[in-house]
Amino acid sequence: MPTAHGTIWHRKIPKTTVIKYAVIGNPIQHSKSPQIHNAFAHQEGVALEYTRMLSEPEDFIAHVNAFHASGGLGLNVTVPFKIAAYQNCSLLDDYAQAAQAVNTISFNSDGDWFGANTDGIGLLQDLTHNLRLELQQQSILILGAGGSARGILLPLLRQHPQQITIANRTLAKAELLAEQFATSGNVRACAYEQLDSMPYDLVINATSASLSQDLPPIPDCIVSTHSFCYDLAYSDQATVFMQWASRLGVAGCSDGIGMLIEQAAESYAIWRGYRPDTEQIFKLLRP
Ligand code: ATR
């Protein structure tokens, strides 16, 4: 299956070579990526080695180059290195360019880094394929204007929603994002207290508030029983944002586990030209 990124850049691998990929970040011990990618490899019918790499900020570039020198074929990049990866790639796909962040690195034979960002396309796949939501002509509210919000804007705008509103505690950051994406669609910015009482079709929590069990200061009137609420964060229990949405009787809500799985599948497709079936992985992570 072709990837959402169009170009697939992967090398022919001699049968005797160990197929090596890894995820680099700090912290990294919690990462579910090895479990997900090993399951993808099982589906593809190949044996690959997918490891976790812990790095200090000052060692990031050296670690990536050493991994390539040792035969590594590609890397997933997670917090806090997505921006450093973006800054050090020789080539970028358009989602990485728009996000100003890279979560997937492939190497060419000279060791140049090719950077892609599959986070937004992973979210889109979860929303439209797994959750069967229609986005065209829908009103979308994004809470937060940090790196996560930036990463999902271009793929969402390409679905031609009626409008995307970005609400953030720091209004200037939301305004800057809206300005930067204005050529890609109908996008506007506001502060939480400026949110109108019109309910949105889809509300996406792209703040980091869930990580500290917090809820952004949002009024109840932004959702109705027709709204869907999606938290980019994921957890074994419903996040605070999902609890808020359920209490208000929304049509549905989800955490970001599907986005995690789908972004991994997109990375795998870029590296290997094989798009895994993700349904089995949901069962693996949420039995
Ligand atoms: P990430 O890469 O996860 O997006 P980030 O770039 O640090 O991380 O951005 C975090 C986002 O969550 C920001 O939009 C932040 O709001 P501010 O820009 O006003 O700081 C938002 N955020 C974090 N904690 C929040 C909270 N308790 N309530 C509302 N917004 C919060």
Short mmCIF file of C-alpha atoms and ligand atoms in Angstrom, two decimals:
data_model
loop_
_atom_site.label_atom_id
_atom_site.label_comp_id
_atom_site.label_asym_id
_atom_site.label_seq_id
_atom_site.Cartn_x
_atom_site.Cartn_y
_atom_site.Cartn_z
CA MET A 1 0.00 0.00 0.00
CA PRO A 2 1.43 3.44 -0.82
CA THR A 3 2.10 5.74 2.13
CA ALA A 4 0.36 9.04 2.64
CA HIS A 5 3.74 10.62 1.99
CA GLY A 6 3.97 9.46 -1.61
CA THR A 7 7.68 8.80 -1.90
CA ILE A 8 8.92 5.67 -0.24
CA TRP A 9 12.62 5.82 0.47
CA HIS A 10 14.01 2.55 1.64
CA ARG A 11 17.07 0.57 0.75
CA LYS A 12 17.38 -2.92 -0.61
CA ILE A 13 18.57 -4.95 2.34
CA PRO A 14 20.91 -7.91 1.94
CA LYS A 15 19.33 -11.03 3.50
CA THR A 16 22.19 -11.54 5.97
CA THR A 17 22.08 -8.00 7.40
CA VAL A 18 20.36 -7.44 10.75
CA ILE A 19 17.48 -5.08 10.08
CA LYS A 20 17.91 -2.36 12.68
CA TYR A 21 15.58 0.44 13.69
CA ALA A 22 15.24 2.34 16.97
CA VAL A 23 13.40 5.08 18.80
CA ILE A 24 15.46 7.88 20.34
CA GLY A 25 14.25 10.15 23.13
CA ASN A 26 14.63 11.13 26.77
CA PRO A 27 12.96 9.59 28.71
CA ILE A 28 12.51 6.52 26.53
CA GLN A 29 11.91 3.54 28.82
CA HIS A 30 8.11 3.97 28.64
CA SER A 31 8.02 3.90 24.82
CA LYS A 32 5.61 1.41 23.25
CA SER A 33 7.31 1.72 19.85
CA PRO A 34 9.42 -1.49 20.10
CA GLN A 35 6.29 -3.53 20.88
CA ILE A 36 4.38 -1.93 17.97
CA HIS A 37 7.18 -2.22 15.40
CA ASN A 38 8.02 -5.80 16.35
CA ALA A 39 4.36 -6.68 15.76
CA PHE A 40 4.51 -4.93 12.36
CA ALA A 41 7.66 -6.90 11.47
CA HIS A 42 5.94 -10.12 12.46
CA GLN A 43 3.12 -9.23 10.05
CA GLU A 44 5.58 -8.46 7.27
CA GLY A 45 7.35 -11.72 7.98
CA VAL A 46 10.79 -10.24 8.71
CA ALA A 47 12.97 -10.40 11.81
CA LEU A 48 14.06 -6.94 12.83
CA GLU A 49 15.76 -5.45 15.83
CA TYR A 50 13.97 -2.34 17.16
CA THR A 51 15.56 -0.82 20.24
CA ARG A 52 15.11 2.15 22.58
CA MET A 53 17.94 4.72 22.55
CA LEU A 54 18.31 7.13 25.45
CA SER A 55 20.22 10.29 24.59
CA GLU A 56 21.28 13.47 26.32
CA PRO A 57 20.52 16.60 24.27
CA GLU A 58 24.18 17.28 23.48
CA ASP A 59 24.69 13.72 22.17
CA PHE A 60 21.66 13.53 19.89
CA ILE A 61 23.42 14.07 16.53
CA ALA A 62 26.33 11.78 17.46
CA HIS A 63 23.90 9.02 18.54
CA VAL A 64 21.93 9.23 15.29
CA ASN A 65 25.09 9.11 13.15
CA ALA A 66 26.56 6.24 15.20
CA PHE A 67 23.31 4.31 14.80
CA HIS A 68 23.47 4.75 11.04
CA ALA A 69 27.17 3.80 10.99
CA SER A 70 26.33 0.60 12.86
CA GLY A 71 23.87 -0.41 10.11
CA GLY A 72 20.71 1.24 11.48
CA LEU A 73 18.20 1.91 8.73
CA GLY A 74 15.85 4.37 10.38
CA LEU A 75 14.85 6.03 13.61
CA ASN A 76 11.73 7.22 15.32
CA VAL A 77 12.32 10.46 17.18
CA THR A 78 10.36 11.44 20.25
CA VAL A 79 10.42 14.08 23.00
CA PRO A 80 12.56 16.20 23.26
CA PHE A 81 14.38 15.68 19.95
CA LYS A 82 11.77 16.26 17.23
CA ILE A 83 12.91 19.83 16.59
CA ALA A 84 16.63 18.95 16.65
CA ALA A 85 15.88 16.18 14.14
CA TYR A 86 14.04 18.68 11.93
CA GLN A 87 16.99 21.07 12.06
CA ASN A 88 19.48 18.38 11.04
CA CYS A 89 17.69 16.69 8.15
CA SER A 90 18.90 17.36 4.59
CA LEU A 91 15.49 16.52 3.16
CA LEU A 92 12.02 16.90 4.69
CA ASP A 93 8.53 15.83 3.69
CA ASP A 94 5.90 18.55 3.65
CA TYR A 95 4.33 17.46 6.96
CA ALA A 96 7.70 17.72 8.70
CA GLN A 97 8.21 21.12 7.11
CA ALA A 98 4.83 22.34 8.31
CA ALA A 99 5.27 20.81 11.78
CA GLN A 100 8.86 22.08 12.04
CA ALA A 101 9.46 18.73 13.69
CA VAL A 102 10.54 15.26 12.58
CA ASN A 103 9.43 11.96 14.14
CA THR A 104 10.82 9.60 11.47
CA ILE A 105 14.36 9.57 10.06
CA SER A 106 15.56 7.45 7.14
CA PHE A 107 19.14 7.49 5.89
CA ASN A 108 20.35 7.53 2.32
CA SER A 109 23.57 5.75 1.33
CA ASP A 110 25.65 8.88 2.07
CA GLY A 111 24.27 9.00 5.60
CA ASP A 112 22.07 12.03 4.88
CA TRP A 113 18.98 12.23 7.05
CA PHE A 114 15.55 12.27 5.43
CA GLY A 115 12.93 13.59 7.86
CA ALA A 116 9.23 12.87 7.87
CA ASN A 117 6.50 13.67 10.32
CA THR A 118 3.81 11.01 10.57
CA ASP A 119 2.05 12.33 13.71
CA GLY A 120 -0.60 14.35 11.88
CA ILE A 121 -1.27 11.74 9.24
CA GLY A 122 -1.51 9.14 12.03
CA LEU A 123 -4.17 11.25 13.76
CA LEU A 124 -6.03 11.63 10.48
CA GLN A 125 -5.98 7.89 9.87
CA ASP A 126 -7.37 7.27 13.35
CA LEU A 127 -10.10 9.91 12.99
CA THR A 128 -11.27 9.07 9.49
CA HIS A 129 -10.53 5.35 9.17
CA ASN A 130 -10.75 3.87 12.67
CA LEU A 131 -13.31 6.25 14.17
CA ARG A 132 -15.07 6.87 10.84
CA LEU A 133 -15.41 10.64 11.31
CA GLU A 134 -16.12 12.91 8.37
CA LEU A 135 -13.99 16.07 8.51
CA GLN A 136 -15.00 17.85 5.35
CA GLN A 137 -17.08 20.97 6.10
CA GLN A 138 -16.89 20.25 9.85
CA SER A 139 -16.03 22.79 12.54
CA ILE A 140 -12.89 21.79 14.43
CA LEU A 141 -11.53 23.28 17.64
CA ILE A 142 -7.90 22.61 18.59
CA LEU A 143 -6.97 23.29 22.21
CA GLY A 144 -3.32 24.30 22.55
CA ALA A 145 -0.81 25.95 20.23
CA GLY A 146 2.43 24.10 20.98
CA GLY A 147 4.35 21.53 18.93
CA SER A 148 1.52 18.97 18.99
CA ALA A 149 -1.00 21.45 17.57
CA ARG A 150 1.44 22.56 14.87
CA GLY A 151 2.01 18.94 13.87
CA ILE A 152 -1.65 18.19 13.13
CA LEU A 153 -2.73 21.40 11.39
CA LEU A 154 -1.67 20.72 7.80
CA PRO A 155 -3.16 17.22 7.48
CA LEU A 156 -6.40 18.42 9.12
CA LEU A 157 -6.66 21.47 6.84
CA ARG A 158 -6.16 19.21 3.81
CA GLN A 159 -9.45 17.51 4.72
CA HIS A 160 -11.22 20.83 3.94
CA PRO A 161 -12.99 21.41 7.23
CA GLN A 162 -15.34 24.39 7.33
CA GLN A 163 -13.03 26.05 9.85
CA ILE A 164 -10.33 25.26 12.39
CA THR A 165 -10.22 27.38 15.54
CA ILE A 166 -7.07 27.27 17.67
CA ALA A 167 -7.63 28.24 21.31
CA ASN A 168 -4.71 28.70 23.65
CA ARG A 169 -3.89 30.10 27.09
CA THR A 170 -1.22 32.26 25.46
CA LEU A 171 -3.19 33.90 22.67
CA ALA A 172 -0.13 35.15 20.77
CA LYS A 173 1.01 31.55 20.10
CA ALA A 174 -2.39 30.60 18.67
CA GLU A 175 -2.38 33.75 16.51
CA LEU A 176 1.06 32.95 15.15
CA LEU A 177 0.01 29.41 14.20
CA ALA A 178 -3.20 30.65 12.54
CA GLU A 179 -1.17 33.17 10.56
CA GLN A 180 1.39 30.57 9.46
CA PHE A 181 -1.27 28.13 8.24
CA ALA A 182 -3.61 30.74 6.71
CA THR A 183 -2.63 29.80 3.16
CA SER A 184 -3.64 26.16 3.75
CA GLY A 185 -7.25 26.77 4.83
CA ASN A 186 -9.72 28.57 7.03
CA VAL A 187 -8.01 28.85 10.41
CA ARG A 188 -8.46 31.37 13.22
CA ALA A 189 -7.15 31.89 16.74
CA CYS A 190 -8.75 32.86 20.04
CA ALA A 191 -8.24 32.76 23.80
CA TYR A 192 -10.30 30.30 25.86
CA GLU A 193 -12.51 33.08 27.22
CA GLN A 194 -13.26 34.24 23.67
CA LEU A 195 -14.70 30.86 22.62
CA ASP A 196 -18.20 31.39 21.28
CA SER A 197 -21.10 29.31 22.50
CA MET A 198 -21.41 27.45 19.20
CA PRO A 199 -20.68 23.74 19.69
CA TYR A 200 -17.91 22.26 17.51
CA ASP A 201 -18.16 19.02 15.56
CA LEU A 202 -14.71 17.93 16.70
CA VAL A 203 -12.64 19.17 19.67
CA ILE A 204 -9.02 18.03 19.80
CA ASN A 205 -7.04 18.45 22.99
CA ALA A 206 -3.48 19.19 21.84
CA THR A 207 -2.39 20.74 25.14
CA SER A 208 -0.05 18.94 27.49
CA ALA A 209 -2.60 19.49 30.31
CA SER A 210 -3.69 15.81 30.42
CA LEU A 211 -0.15 14.81 31.37
CA SER A 212 -0.59 16.69 34.66
CA GLN A 213 -4.25 15.62 35.07
CA ASP A 214 -5.38 19.15 34.20
CA LEU A 215 -8.20 20.40 32.02
CA PRO A 216 -7.76 23.53 29.88
CA PRO A 217 -10.21 26.27 30.97
CA ILE A 218 -12.90 25.41 28.42
CA PRO A 219 -16.60 26.25 28.72
CA ASP A 220 -19.15 23.40 28.43
CA CYS A 221 -20.91 25.17 25.55
CA ILE A 222 -18.18 24.21 23.03
CA VAL A 223 -19.65 20.70 22.75
CA SER A 224 -23.09 19.23 22.14
CA THR A 225 -24.38 15.67 21.93
CA HIS A 226 -23.19 15.71 18.28
CA SER A 227 -19.57 16.56 19.09
CA PHE A 228 -16.62 14.18 19.10
CA CYS A 229 -13.73 14.85 21.51
CA TYR A 230 -10.21 13.54 20.91
CA ASP A 231 -7.28 13.78 23.33
CA LEU A 232 -3.84 13.44 21.72
CA ALA A 233 -2.60 12.14 25.07
CA TYR A 234 -3.23 8.50 25.94
CA SER A 235 -3.51 6.64 29.19
CA ASP A 236 -4.93 3.36 30.51
CA GLN A 237 -7.70 5.37 32.18
CA ALA A 238 -9.90 8.01 30.54
CA THR A 239 -8.04 11.34 30.54
CA VAL A 240 -9.47 14.34 32.42
CA PHE A 241 -10.54 15.82 29.07
CA MET A 242 -12.35 12.59 28.12
CA GLN A 243 -14.07 12.53 31.51
CA TRP A 244 -15.22 16.12 30.96
CA ALA A 245 -16.54 15.22 27.48
CA SER A 246 -18.35 12.08 28.70
CA ARG A 247 -20.01 14.00 31.52
CA LEU A 248 -21.45 16.38 28.90
CA GLY A 249 -22.85 13.47 26.87
CA VAL A 250 -20.86 13.98 23.65
CA ALA A 251 -21.36 11.60 20.73
CA GLY A 252 -17.96 10.01 21.30
CA CYS A 253 -14.49 10.52 22.66
CA SER A 254 -11.11 8.88 22.34
CA ASP A 255 -7.59 9.19 23.63
CA GLY A 256 -4.56 9.22 21.32
CA ILE A 257 -3.63 5.53 21.37
CA GLY A 258 -4.90 5.16 17.80
CA MET A 259 -2.78 8.09 16.68
CA LEU A 260 0.26 6.46 18.31
CA ILE A 261 -0.36 3.21 16.45
CA GLU A 262 -1.16 4.84 13.11
CA GLN A 263 1.85 7.19 13.16
CA ALA A 264 4.02 4.13 13.78
CA ALA A 265 2.43 2.33 10.82
CA GLU A 266 3.15 5.34 8.60
CA SER A 267 6.80 5.37 9.75
CA TYR A 268 7.05 1.66 9.04
CA ALA A 269 5.61 2.20 5.55
CA ILE A 270 8.18 4.92 4.82
CA TRP A 271 11.05 2.67 5.88
CA ARG A 272 9.91 -0.61 4.42
CA GLY A 273 7.35 0.10 1.70
CA TYR A 274 4.91 -2.12 3.63
CA ARG A 275 1.86 -0.61 5.36
CA PRO A 276 0.95 -2.88 8.29
CA ASP A 277 -2.61 -3.65 9.33
CA THR A 278 -3.10 -1.80 12.62
CA GLU A 279 -6.23 -3.54 13.88
CA GLN A 280 -4.26 -6.33 15.55
CA ILE A 281 -2.05 -3.79 17.35
CA PHE A 282 -5.05 -2.20 19.06
CA LYS A 283 -5.85 -5.63 20.50
CA LEU A 284 -2.24 -6.01 21.61
CA LEU A 285 -2.09 -2.66 23.43
CA ARG A 286 -5.69 -2.59 24.71
CA PRO A 287 -6.58 -6.26 25.18
P1 ATR B 1 3.64 19.95 22.96
O1 ATR B 1 4.82 19.68 22.09
O2 ATR B 1 3.12 18.76 23.72
O3 ATR B 1 2.56 20.65 22.19
P2 ATR B 1 4.39 22.45 24.08
O4 ATR B 1 4.92 22.91 22.77
O5 ATR B 1 5.14 22.75 25.34
O6 ATR B 1 4.18 20.89 24.12
O7 ATR B 1 2.90 23.03 24.23
C1 ATR B 1 2.08 22.73 25.31
C2 ATR B 1 0.69 23.32 25.04
O8 ATR B 1 -0.19 22.94 26.10
C3 ATR B 1 0.66 24.84 24.97
O9 ATR B 1 -0.34 25.23 24.08
C4 ATR B 1 0.28 25.20 26.41
O10 ATR B 1 -0.34 26.46 26.54
P3 ATR B 1 0.57 27.81 26.59
O11 ATR B 1 1.11 28.00 25.21
O12 ATR B 1 -0.36 28.87 27.00
O13 ATR B 1 1.65 27.51 27.62
C5 ATR B 1 -0.72 24.11 26.70
N1 ATR B 1 -0.94 23.82 28.12
C6 ATR B 1 -0.11 23.16 28.97
N2 ATR B 1 -0.69 23.01 30.18
C7 ATR B 1 -1.91 23.58 30.10
C8 ATR B 1 -3.00 23.76 31.01
N3 ATR B 1 -2.93 23.30 32.28
N4 ATR B 1 -4.10 24.40 30.58
C9 ATR B 1 -4.17 24.86 29.30
N5 ATR B 1 -3.18 24.72 28.40
C10 ATR B 1 -2.07 24.10 28.79
#
